[in-house]
Amino acid sequence: MNDSPDAEWHDEPTDWDQPGKLPRTRGGSDPGTLGSLNITAAATDPELLDLPWHIGLEDWPAQYLAALPRGISRHIVRFAHLGGSVIAIKETSEHVARHEYHMLRKLRRLDVPSVEPVAVITGRKARDGTDLDTVLVTRHLKFSMPYRALFSQTLRRDTLTRLIDAQALLLVRLHLIGFYWGDVSLSNTLFRRDAGAFAAYLVDAETGELYPGLSSGQREYDLEIARVNIAGELMDLSEGGLIEEEIDPLATSELIMDSYRRLWAELTDQESFDLNDRWRVNARIRRLNELGFDVEEYAIQTEANSSQIKLQPKVVDAGHHSRRLLRLTGLDAQENQARRLLNDMDAYRADNNPDVDEELSAHLWVTQVFEPIVRAVPRELGRKLEPAEVVHEVLEHRWYMSEKQDRNVPMAEAVQSYLDSILMHRRDEAAIMLTADTKTMDILGGGARDSP
């Protein structure tokens, strides 16, 4: 993302090379109806002026809209095409839009999983001169899904557990950087598949605030909001028959409390041990690495006339496996995907190149394992899953095939079997599209509050 200072653009006659101005487009919206728009954005997107900002969002013509699921919201939210991507547009007040826009920009700079803010647009007027609400524009997260779109018939218990674990991890990451969310819910989160688990992304930062640090009271209040909201969301699903009957919404909502507190304790608690047990320093760091965190700084305290050592992580940073995979291969993947691919890469090196350094062996793995699998996916199936998720699933599929058939199944055979028996029957997740009637769309829609 471009972290340059925001540009203020105004819709008035201007040339392409005039700094700080967005040029008038040819075609698209009628220039005479745009009025005096004010656009605050981090990067120029000239296509923004092709959209009908002189029309209330609820009445936008279908030709501009993208068929993505949306739910009941206290704001009007629509999805639209912008260049080669899809954007989410939310009508709100100017103060709220600007606050959320700048908060999302800060979170992106801090490398927190969140949607990308595109622009805030004010000064909208209808043809009859009526003032229209300010809009916040964010970019839709490709391959992401609202939690309500993650089921076919009913949402299973293990899927719910993985979603809640992902939500807890996201909340921990936010609290570590001092972000108080204020409206934690599954509805305000998008999820990406992550090697059998899920990665959670913050969507709605309307009520969020960034502080130098959070008190335990602030963290616990955010956690309580999460528990209450998740319980309500699961009750709605239960009443609609959309989760397994034996799932207790209240008991299930408690899972986020346990998951959050276990992870927070592992990341922040002080640990005391005997001087002779210094190996526990490295053991603690390895545990955090397995959880996907790097320890950038920790404190060790010894006491006079005592054999006790106190260890406390001070600065931890998520993305341990993702960074290692990116460093070795240039591949950008979710944390669990990266862990799975790194395991296969290490096994490949042990089996084929034990005397070759790690960087060279990683390059060979990319060219001989990763890329051939990705290239084998037909174009028409390319929108089903992210490439890293496809490779993970192929590796899992090959392992199960080999175990079942009691032989080492060749990779080419495993890939073809996976394409024919699994991937072909998956829905496209590059942009989840639902063709159900309006009532079902409301039930399935993610972001029941404001969320794309």
mmCIF file with all atom_site columns, C-alpha atoms in Angstrom, residues 39 69 86 89 197 271 283 309 314 390 414:
data_model
loop_
_atom_site.group_PDB
_atom_site.id
_atom_site.type_symbol
_atom_site.label_atom_id
_atom_site.label_alt_id
_atom_site.label_comp_id
_atom_site.label_asym_id
_atom_site.label_entity_id
_atom_site.label_seq_id
_atom_site.pdbx_PDB_ins_code
_atom_site.Cartn_x
_atom_site.Cartn_y
_atom_site.Cartn_z
_atom_site.occupancy
_atom_site.B_iso_or_equiv
_atom_site.pdbx_formal_charge
_atom_site.auth_seq_id
_atom_site.auth_comp_id
_atom_site.auth_asym_id
_atom_site.auth_atom_id
_atom_site.pdbx_PDB_model_num
ATOM 1  C CA . ILE A 1 39  ? -11.813 12.765  -2.555 1.00 0.00 ? 39  ILE A CA 1
ATOM 2  C CA . PRO A 1 69  ? -22.985 -11.164 -0.364 1.00 0.00 ? 69  PRO A CA 1
ATOM 3  C CA . VAL A 1 86  ? -13.782 -4.885  -6.326 1.00 0.00 ? 86  VAL A CA 1
ATOM 4  C CA . ILE A 1 89  ? -18.622 1.435   -0.449 1.00 0.00 ? 89  ILE A CA 1
ATOM 5  C CA . ALA A 1 197 ? -7.473  -23.200 9.612  1.00 0.00 ? 197 ALA A CA 1
ATOM 6  C CA . GLU A 1 271 ? 8.122   -17.209 33.601 1.00 0.00 ? 271 GLU A CA 1
ATOM 7  C CA . ALA A 1 283 ? 12.075  -23.497 24.624 1.00 0.00 ? 283 ALA A CA 1
ATOM 8  C CA . ILE A 1 309 ? 15.656  -16.437 36.588 1.00 0.00 ? 309 ILE A CA 1
ATOM 9  C CA . LYS A 1 314 ? 8.719   -7.771  25.680 1.00 0.00 ? 314 LYS A CA 1
ATOM 10 C CA . VAL A 1 390 ? -4.098  -25.242 -3.526 1.00 0.00 ? 390 VAL A CA 1
ATOM 11 C CA . ALA A 1 414 ? -1.858  -36.752 -6.956 1.00 0.00 ? 414 ALA A CA 1
#
